[in-house]
């Protein structure tokens, strides 16, 4: 058996390929040795004969499929909208935003005529990620996903949730969005 | 005004670069490194960072990313782009250096990038960019190699997947002898300089430059000496990374114990 250490650095030998197969955070160097690719702690699974290296930091964190993210809508067209993903739920702010794409087919399980009825420029949406690469494809199907903050298109006052519609307290006007039940201010 | 009349401030050439006992200008033996110190995670705002002191060299490296690459047409569909900037601050040398990137700095940025790329799993992050900044705060010969040493530690600190750490050192020829880790005076008045970067565990060389004239035997001797120095630097890199994370782990465990 190889020596067992608590923390390994990239390139450090953690075992030989006959002992454990590398699955995550480790690689086979082509000469029969398994080496770490992160600074982390190796975890040996003796039952399945696999080894993985658990990273000690949670960096770098990129959006992954099924992550719940928060994004700012930067552009809306009839069928497609572009967003900036700035935060991942249960992780925190990203240091640099990533581009997300919201297509009209990923908005609702029902027929939607135009994306202008769903999101508008400057809205913040809660969405989930469909793929693992940039540009990230987003979906807001489901009650908990959708707009969580919206501004009035005339006076930029934050809109209030009144029943199922959004209401501007200044213009006394209603606006149409696909609202998440996590919308941040409700009318009392 | 004729600027050529302004005398240039510089260190004078010592009469001998290696004395009769085999000691060099700073008192080192030919196979001796300068004292080296590495610190990890010195910058709060960067994703990963490292500070290296190699003798009188002081170098800081910071890593950001992976992040989205703009303009997007520069992005590669199958891997991340490593953007590397080697820069000397104006007060790093005796004569004030203009802060604008010089021809030398642009070339060294490319050389450092190519020395680090083989060690990284860039294919894990397609269409993104990893930013690497190397700032030379004080220069005393061998800054490109110390920069590579710092950069690889910063990349490991940022959690970028790596095949191996990269350690680098310069060897050279001074008064007909092969010496390890040239300082500024030896670099200027010696007969040759050969920076070498290596992945120590895999035994692969990622950077090999040379100026001066060497015989085949001298090249072999120089590479042997460089590998010896690189193994010493690698041990310091490893120790620095582990020291930071053992502290971090202890803190987490203490917090967990309190709850």
Coordinates of C-alpha atoms in Angstrom, one line a residue:
Chain A
X1 CA 0.0 0.0 0.0
X2 CA 1.1 3.6 -0.7
X3 CA 1.7 6.0 2.2
X4 CA -1.4 7.8 3.4
X5 CA -1.1 11.5 3.7
X6 CA -3.6 14.1 4.9
X7 CA -3.1 16.9 2.3
X8 CA -1.7 16.5 -1.2
X9 CA -0.6 19.2 -3.7
X10 CA -1.0 19.0 -7.5
X11 CA 1.2 16.3 -9.1
X12 CA 1.8 14.4 -5.8
X13 CA 1.5 10.7 -6.1
X14 CA -1.4 9.3 -4.1
X15 CA -1.4 5.6 -5.1
X16 CA -0.6 3.3 -8.0
X17 CA -3.2 2.4 -10.6
X18 CA -3.4 -1.2 -9.4
X19 CA -4.7 0.0 -6.0
X20 CA -7.3 2.6 -6.8
X21 CA -8.7 4.1 -10.0
X22 CA -8.8 7.9 -10.2
X23 CA -12.4 9.3 -10.5
X24 CA -12.4 12.9 -9.3
X25 CA -9.6 15.3 -8.6
X26 CA -7.0 12.7 -9.6
X27 CA -5.5 11.5 -12.8
X28 CA -3.4 8.6 -14.2
X29 CA -0.1 9.9 -15.4
X30 CA 0.4 7.2 -18.0
X31 CA 3.2 5.5 -16.1
X32 CA 1.0 3.6 -13.6
X33 CA 0.8 6.3 -10.9
X34 CA -2.3 8.2 -9.8
X35 CA -1.6 11.8 -9.0
X36 CA -3.6 14.6 -7.5
X37 CA -4.8 17.6 -9.6
X38 CA -5.8 19.8 -6.7
X39 CA -4.6 20.9 -3.3
X40 CA -6.8 18.6 -1.2
X41 CA -7.4 15.6 0.8
X42 CA -7.4 12.1 -0.9
X43 CA -10.4 9.9 -0.1
X44 CA -9.8 6.2 -0.7
X45 CA -12.9 4.0 -1.4
X46 CA -11.6 0.6 -0.5
X47 CA -14.9 -1.2 -1.5
X48 CA -14.9 0.2 -5.1
X49 CA -11.2 0.6 -5.4
X50 CA -11.5 4.3 -6.5
X51 CA -9.8 7.4 -5.2
X52 CA -10.9 11.0 -5.3
X53 CA -9.2 14.2 -4.1
X54 CA -11.6 16.5 -2.3
X55 CA -10.6 20.1 -2.9
X56 CA -10.1 22.1 0.2
X57 CA -11.3 25.4 -1.3
X58 CA -14.6 25.7 -3.2
X59 CA -12.9 27.7 -5.9
X60 CA -13.2 27.9 -8.9
X61 CA -17.0 27.8 -8.9
X62 CA -18.6 27.9 -12.3
X63 CA -22.4 27.4 -12.8
X64 CA -23.2 23.7 -13.4
X65 CA -26.3 22.0 -14.7
X66 CA -29.2 22.0 -12.2
X67 CA -27.6 24.9 -10.2
X68 CA -30.1 27.6 -9.2
X69 CA -28.8 31.0 -10.2
X70 CA -29.7 34.6 -10.0
X71 CA -29.4 36.6 -13.2
X72 CA -30.0 40.2 -14.5
X73 CA -31.9 40.4 -17.7
X74 CA -29.8 42.6 -20.1
X75 CA -31.6 42.1 -23.4
X76 CA -35.1 40.9 -24.4
X77 CA -36.3 39.9 -27.9
X78 CA -39.5 38.1 -28.9
X79 CA -38.1 34.6 -28.5
X80 CA -34.8 34.9 -26.7
X81 CA -33.4 37.0 -23.9
X82 CA -29.8 37.4 -22.6
X83 CA -28.9 37.6 -18.9
X84 CA -25.9 38.0 -16.7
X85 CA -25.6 35.3 -14.1
X86 CA -24.2 37.0 -11.1
X87 CA -24.9 34.6 -8.2
X88 CA -25.3 30.9 -7.5
X89 CA -27.7 30.0 -4.8
X90 CA -26.1 28.4 -1.7
X91 CA -22.7 29.6 -3.0
X92 CA -22.6 33.4 -3.3
X93 CA -21.6 36.0 -5.7
X94 CA -19.4 35.2 -8.7
X95 CA -16.4 37.5 -9.1
X96 CA -17.2 37.9 -12.8
X97 CA -20.7 37.4 -14.3
X98 CA -21.4 34.7 -16.9
X99 CA -23.8 35.0 -19.8
X100 CA -27.0 33.1 -19.7
X101 CA -29.6 32.6 -22.4
X102 CA -33.3 32.3 -21.7
X103 CA -35.3 30.9 -24.7
X104 CA -39.1 31.2 -25.0
X105 CA -39.4 27.4 -24.9
X106 CA -37.9 27.3 -21.4
X107 CA -40.3 29.8 -19.8
X108 CA -43.4 27.9 -19.2
X109 CA -45.1 24.6 -19.8
X110 CA -47.9 26.5 -21.6
X111 CA -47.9 28.5 -24.8
X112 CA -46.2 31.9 -24.5
X113 CA -46.6 34.3 -27.4
X114 CA -43.8 36.8 -26.6
X115 CA -41.0 36.9 -24.2
X116 CA -41.9 40.6 -23.5
X117 CA -44.8 39.2 -21.4
X118 CA -42.3 37.2 -19.3
X119 CA -39.2 39.3 -18.6
X120 CA -38.1 42.8 -19.3
X121 CA -34.8 44.5 -19.3
X122 CA -33.4 45.1 -15.8
X123 CA -35.4 42.3 -14.1
X124 CA -33.7 39.9 -11.8
X125 CA -34.7 36.3 -12.3
X126 CA -34.2 33.1 -10.4
X127 CA -33.5 30.4 -12.8
X128 CA -31.9 27.0 -13.1
X129 CA -29.1 26.0 -15.4
X130 CA -29.5 23.4 -18.2
X131 CA -26.0 22.9 -19.4
X132 CA -22.3 22.9 -18.3
X133 CA -20.8 25.4 -20.8
X134 CA -20.9 29.0 -21.7
X135 CA -23.3 30.4 -22.8
X136 CA -25.4 28.9 -20.1
X137 CA -29.0 28.0 -21.0
X138 CA -31.5 28.9 -18.4
X139 CA -34.9 27.8 -17.6
X140 CA -37.7 29.4 -15.5
X141 CA -40.3 26.6 -15.8
X142 CA -41.8 26.1 -12.3
X143 CA -43.5 28.2 -9.6
X144 CA -40.3 29.0 -7.7
X145 CA -38.5 30.3 -10.8
X146 CA -39.1 33.6 -12.6
X147 CA -38.8 37.3 -11.9
X148 CA -37.9 38.1 -8.3
X149 CA -37.4 41.8 -8.8
X150 CA -38.8 44.1 -11.5
X151 CA -38.9 47.8 -12.1
X152 CA -41.7 49.8 -13.6
X153 CA -41.0 50.3 -17.3
X154 CA -42.1 54.0 -17.1
X155 CA -40.7 55.3 -13.8
X156 CA -38.3 52.6 -12.6
X157 CA -40.0 52.3 -9.3
X158 CA -39.7 48.7 -7.9
X159 CA -42.9 46.9 -8.7
X160 CA -45.1 45.3 -6.0
X161 CA -46.7 41.9 -6.2
X162 CA -50.4 42.3 -6.0
X163 CA -52.1 38.9 -6.2
X164 CA -50.5 37.4 -9.3
X165 CA -49.7 40.6 -11.1
X166 CA -47.1 43.3 -10.6
X167 CA -48.3 46.8 -9.7
X168 CA -46.5 50.1 -9.8
X169 CA -47.4 52.2 -6.7
X170 CA -46.5 55.4 -8.5
X171 CA -48.0 55.1 -12.0
X172 CA -50.9 53.0 -10.6
X173 CA -50.3 50.6 -13.5
X174 CA -50.1 46.9 -13.8
X175 CA -47.3 45.0 -15.6
X176 CA -47.1 41.5 -17.0
X177 CA -44.3 39.1 -16.0
X178 CA -43.7 35.5 -15.1
X179 CA -43.3 36.0 -11.4
X180 CA -41.6 33.6 -9.0
X181 CA -43.4 33.0 -5.7
X182 CA -40.1 34.2 -4.2
X183 CA -40.8 37.8 -5.5
X184 CA -39.2 40.2 -3.0
X185 CA -41.9 42.7 -2.2
X186 CA -45.6 42.0 -1.9
X187 CA -48.4 44.5 -1.6
X188 CA -49.9 44.4 1.9
Chain B
X1 CA 19.8 68.1 -24.3
X2 CA 22.0 65.2 -25.1
X3 CA 20.7 62.4 -22.9
X4 CA 23.7 60.2 -23.5
X5 CA 25.7 62.5 -21.3
X6 CA 23.6 61.6 -18.2
X7 CA 25.5 59.0 -16.3
X8 CA 23.6 55.8 -15.7
X9 CA 23.4 54.6 -12.2
X10 CA 24.4 51.0 -12.0
X11 CA 26.2 48.5 -9.9
X12 CA 29.9 48.2 -10.9
X13 CA 31.4 45.0 -12.0
X14 CA 33.3 43.4 -9.1
X15 CA 36.9 42.4 -10.0
X16 CA 36.2 38.7 -9.6
X17 CA 32.8 37.0 -9.9
X18 CA 34.1 33.8 -8.2
X19 CA 37.0 33.9 -5.7
X20 CA 39.8 31.4 -5.1
X21 CA 37.7 29.5 -2.6
X22 CA 34.9 29.1 -5.1
X23 CA 32.6 31.6 -3.4
X24 CA 30.4 33.9 -5.6
X25 CA 29.9 37.6 -5.3
X26 CA 27.2 37.1 -2.6
X27 CA 29.2 34.4 -0.8
X28 CA 27.3 31.4 -2.2
X29 CA 28.8 28.2 -3.5
X30 CA 28.2 27.4 -7.2
X31 CA 25.4 24.9 -6.4
X32 CA 23.7 27.0 -3.8
X33 CA 20.3 28.7 -4.1
X34 CA 19.5 32.1 -2.7
X35 CA 17.2 32.0 0.4
X36 CA 13.7 31.4 -0.8
X37 CA 10.4 32.1 0.9
X38 CA 6.9 31.5 -0.4
X39 CA 3.6 32.6 1.0
X40 CA 0.2 31.5 -0.3
X41 CA -3.0 33.5 -0.4
X42 CA -1.6 36.9 0.3
X43 CA -4.3 38.8 -1.6
X44 CA -7.9 38.8 -0.5
X45 CA -9.6 39.8 -3.7
X46 CA -7.9 37.4 -6.1
X47 CA -9.1 33.9 -6.5
X48 CA -5.6 32.7 -5.8
X49 CA -2.3 34.4 -5.0
X50 CA 1.3 33.8 -4.0
X51 CA 4.3 35.9 -2.9
X52 CA 7.8 34.7 -3.6
X53 CA 11.1 36.1 -2.2
X54 CA 14.2 34.6 -3.8
X55 CA 17.1 36.5 -2.5
X56 CA 16.4 40.1 -3.3
X57 CA 13.7 39.3 -5.8
X58 CA 10.2 40.0 -4.6
X59 CA 7.4 38.8 -6.8
X60 CA 3.6 38.6 -6.4
X61 CA 1.3 36.5 -8.5
X62 CA -2.5 36.6 -8.7
X63 CA -5.0 34.4 -10.5
X64 CA -8.6 35.2 -11.5
X65 CA -11.0 32.9 -13.2
X66 CA -12.0 30.8 -15.0
X67 CA -14.3 33.5 -16.3
X68 CA -16.0 34.4 -19.5
X69 CA -13.7 35.6 -22.3
X70 CA -14.4 38.9 -24.0
X71 CA -14.3 39.6 -26.9
X72 CA -15.9 36.2 -27.4
X73 CA -14.3 35.5 -30.8
X74 CA -11.0 34.9 -29.0
X75 CA -12.5 32.1 -26.9
X76 CA -11.5 28.5 -27.8
X77 CA -14.3 26.0 -28.1
X78 CA -12.3 23.1 -26.5
X79 CA -10.3 24.7 -23.7
X80 CA -9.6 27.8 -21.6
X81 CA -7.3 30.6 -22.7
X82 CA -4.5 31.4 -20.2
X83 CA -3.9 35.1 -20.2
X84 CA -0.6 35.9 -18.6
X85 CA 0.9 39.3 -17.8
X86 CA 4.4 39.6 -16.5
X87 CA 5.0 43.2 -15.3
X88 CA 7.8 45.0 -13.5
X89 CA 6.7 47.9 -11.3
X90 CA 8.6 51.2 -11.9
X91 CA 10.5 50.9 -8.6
X92 CA 11.6 47.3 -9.1
X93 CA 14.9 48.3 -10.7
X94 CA 17.6 51.0 -10.0
X95 CA 16.6 53.3 -12.9
X96 CA 12.9 54.0 -12.9
X97 CA 11.3 51.6 -15.3
X98 CA 8.4 52.9 -17.4
X99 CA 5.2 51.2 -16.3
X100 CA 4.1 50.6 -19.9
X101 CA 4.7 47.0 -21.0
X102 CA 8.0 46.8 -22.8
X103 CA 9.0 44.4 -25.6
X104 CA 10.8 42.3 -23.0
X105 CA 7.8 42.0 -20.7
X106 CA 5.5 41.1 -23.6
X107 CA 7.9 38.3 -24.6
X108 CA 8.3 37.1 -21.0
X109 CA 4.6 37.0 -20.6
X110 CA 4.4 34.6 -23.6
X111 CA 7.3 32.5 -22.4
X112 CA 5.8 32.2 -18.9
X113 CA 2.4 31.3 -20.4
X114 CA 4.0 28.5 -22.5
X115 CA 5.9 27.2 -19.5
X116 CA 2.7 26.9 -17.4
X117 CA 0.2 25.7 -20.0
X118 CA 1.4 22.1 -20.1
X119 CA 0.8 21.8 -16.4
X120 CA -2.8 22.9 -16.5
X121 CA -6.0 21.0 -17.4
X122 CA -7.3 23.8 -19.6
X123 CA -9.7 21.5 -21.4
X124 CA -11.8 21.4 -18.2
X125 CA -13.1 25.0 -18.8
X126 CA -14.0 25.4 -22.5
X127 CA -14.7 28.9 -23.8
X128 CA -13.3 30.6 -20.7
X129 CA -10.3 32.6 -19.7
X130 CA -7.9 32.3 -16.7
X131 CA -6.1 35.5 -15.9
X132 CA -2.7 35.4 -14.4
X133 CA -0.8 38.5 -13.2
X134 CA 2.8 38.5 -12.2
X135 CA 4.1 41.7 -10.6
X136 CA 7.8 42.1 -10.0
X137 CA 8.1 44.3 -7.0
X138 CA 11.9 44.1 -6.7
X139 CA 14.2 42.6 -9.3
X140 CA 17.6 41.0 -8.8
X141 CA 18.1 38.5 -11.7
X142 CA 16.0 35.5 -12.4
X143 CA 12.6 37.2 -12.2
X144 CA 11.1 35.1 -15.0
X145 CA 11.9 31.9 -13.2
X146 CA 10.8 33.2 -9.8
X147 CA 7.6 34.5 -11.6
X148 CA 6.9 30.9 -12.8
X149 CA 7.4 29.5 -9.3
X150 CA 5.0 32.1 -7.9
X151 CA 2.5 31.7 -10.7
X152 CA 2.2 27.9 -10.3
X153 CA 1.6 28.2 -6.6
X154 CA -1.1 30.9 -7.2
X155 CA -2.8 28.7 -9.7
X156 CA -2.8 25.8 -7.3
X157 CA -4.2 28.1 -4.6
X158 CA -7.0 29.2 -7.0
X159 CA -8.1 25.6 -7.4
X160 CA -7.2 25.4 -11.1
X161 CA -6.7 21.7 -11.9
X162 CA -3.0 21.0 -12.6
X163 CA -1.0 18.0 -13.7
X164 CA 1.9 19.1 -11.5
X165 CA 3.4 22.2 -10.0
X166 CA 6.0 24.0 -12.1
X167 CA 9.2 25.1 -10.4
X168 CA 11.9 27.1 -12.2
X169 CA 15.4 28.3 -11.7
X170 CA 18.2 29.8 -13.8
X171 CA 21.6 28.2 -14.2
X172 CA 24.5 29.9 -16.1
X173 CA 28.1 30.2 -16.8
X174 CA 30.3 32.6 -14.7
X175 CA 34.0 32.7 -15.3
X176 CA 33.9 29.4 -17.0
X177 CA 32.0 27.6 -14.2
X178 CA 28.4 26.4 -14.2
X179 CA 26.5 28.0 -11.3
X180 CA 23.0 27.8 -10.0
X181 CA 20.5 30.7 -9.5
X182 CA 22.3 33.7 -11.0
X183 CA 21.9 37.1 -9.3
X184 CA 21.8 40.3 -11.3
X185 CA 25.6 41.0 -11.4
X186 CA 26.3 37.4 -12.5
X187 CA 23.6 37.7 -15.1
X188 CA 25.1 40.9 -16.5
X189 CA 28.8 40.1 -16.4
X190 CA 28.7 36.3 -16.6
X191 CA 29.1 34.3 -19.8
X192 CA 25.7 32.8 -20.0
X193 CA 22.2 32.4 -18.5
X194 CA 19.9 29.4 -18.9
X195 CA 16.4 29.6 -17.3
X196 CA 14.9 26.1 -16.8
X197 CA 11.3 25.3 -15.7
X198 CA 10.2 21.8 -14.9
X199 CA 7.3 19.7 -13.6
X200 CA 9.3 18.0 -10.9
X201 CA 7.1 14.9 -10.3
X202 CA 6.6 14.2 -14.0
X203 CA 10.3 15.0 -14.8
X204 CA 9.2 17.1 -17.9
X205 CA 10.9 20.4 -18.8
X206 CA 8.5 23.1 -19.8
X207 CA 10.9 26.0 -20.4
X208 CA 14.5 26.0 -21.6
X209 CA 16.1 29.1 -22.8
X210 CA 19.8 29.9 -23.0
X211 CA 22.2 32.6 -24.0
X212 CA 25.9 32.2 -24.1
X213 CA 28.0 29.4 -25.5
X214 CA 28.1 26.0 -23.9
X215 CA 29.7 22.7 -24.7
X216 CA 27.5 19.6 -24.6
X217 CA 29.0 18.5 -21.3
X218 CA 28.3 22.0 -19.9
X219 CA 24.6 21.7 -21.0
X220 CA 24.3 18.3 -19.2
X221 CA 26.0 19.7 -16.1
X222 CA 23.8 22.8 -16.1
X223 CA 20.6 20.7 -16.5
X224 CA 21.6 18.5 -13.6
X225 CA 22.3 21.5 -11.5
X226 CA 19.0 23.1 -12.5
X227 CA 17.1 19.9 -11.5
X228 CA 18.8 19.9 -8.2
X229 CA 17.7 23.5 -7.6
X230 CA 14.2 22.9 -8.9
X231 CA 13.6 20.0 -6.5
X232 CA 14.6 22.3 -3.6
X233 CA 12.2 25.0 -4.8
X234 CA 9.4 22.4 -5.3
X235 CA 9.8 21.3 -1.7
X236 CA 9.3 24.9 -0.6
X237 CA 6.3 25.4 -2.9
X238 CA 4.7 22.2 -1.5
X239 CA 5.3 23.1 2.1
X240 CA 3.9 26.6 1.5
X241 CA 0.6 25.3 0.0
X242 CA 0.2 22.6 2.7
X243 CA 0.9 25.1 5.5
X244 CA -1.9 27.4 4.4
X245 CA -4.4 24.6 4.1
X246 CA -3.5 22.9 7.3
X247 CA -4.2 26.2 9.1
X248 CA -7.5 26.5 7.2
X249 CA -8.5 23.0 8.1
X250 CA -7.7 23.5 11.7
X251 CA -9.8 26.7 11.8
X252 CA -12.7 24.9 10.2
X253 CA -12.4 22.0 12.6
X254 CA -12.3 24.3 15.6
X255 CA -15.4 26.1 14.4
X256 CA -17.1 22.8 13.8
X257 CA -16.1 21.7 17.3
X258 CA -17.6 24.8 18.9
X259 CA -21.0 24.1 17.3

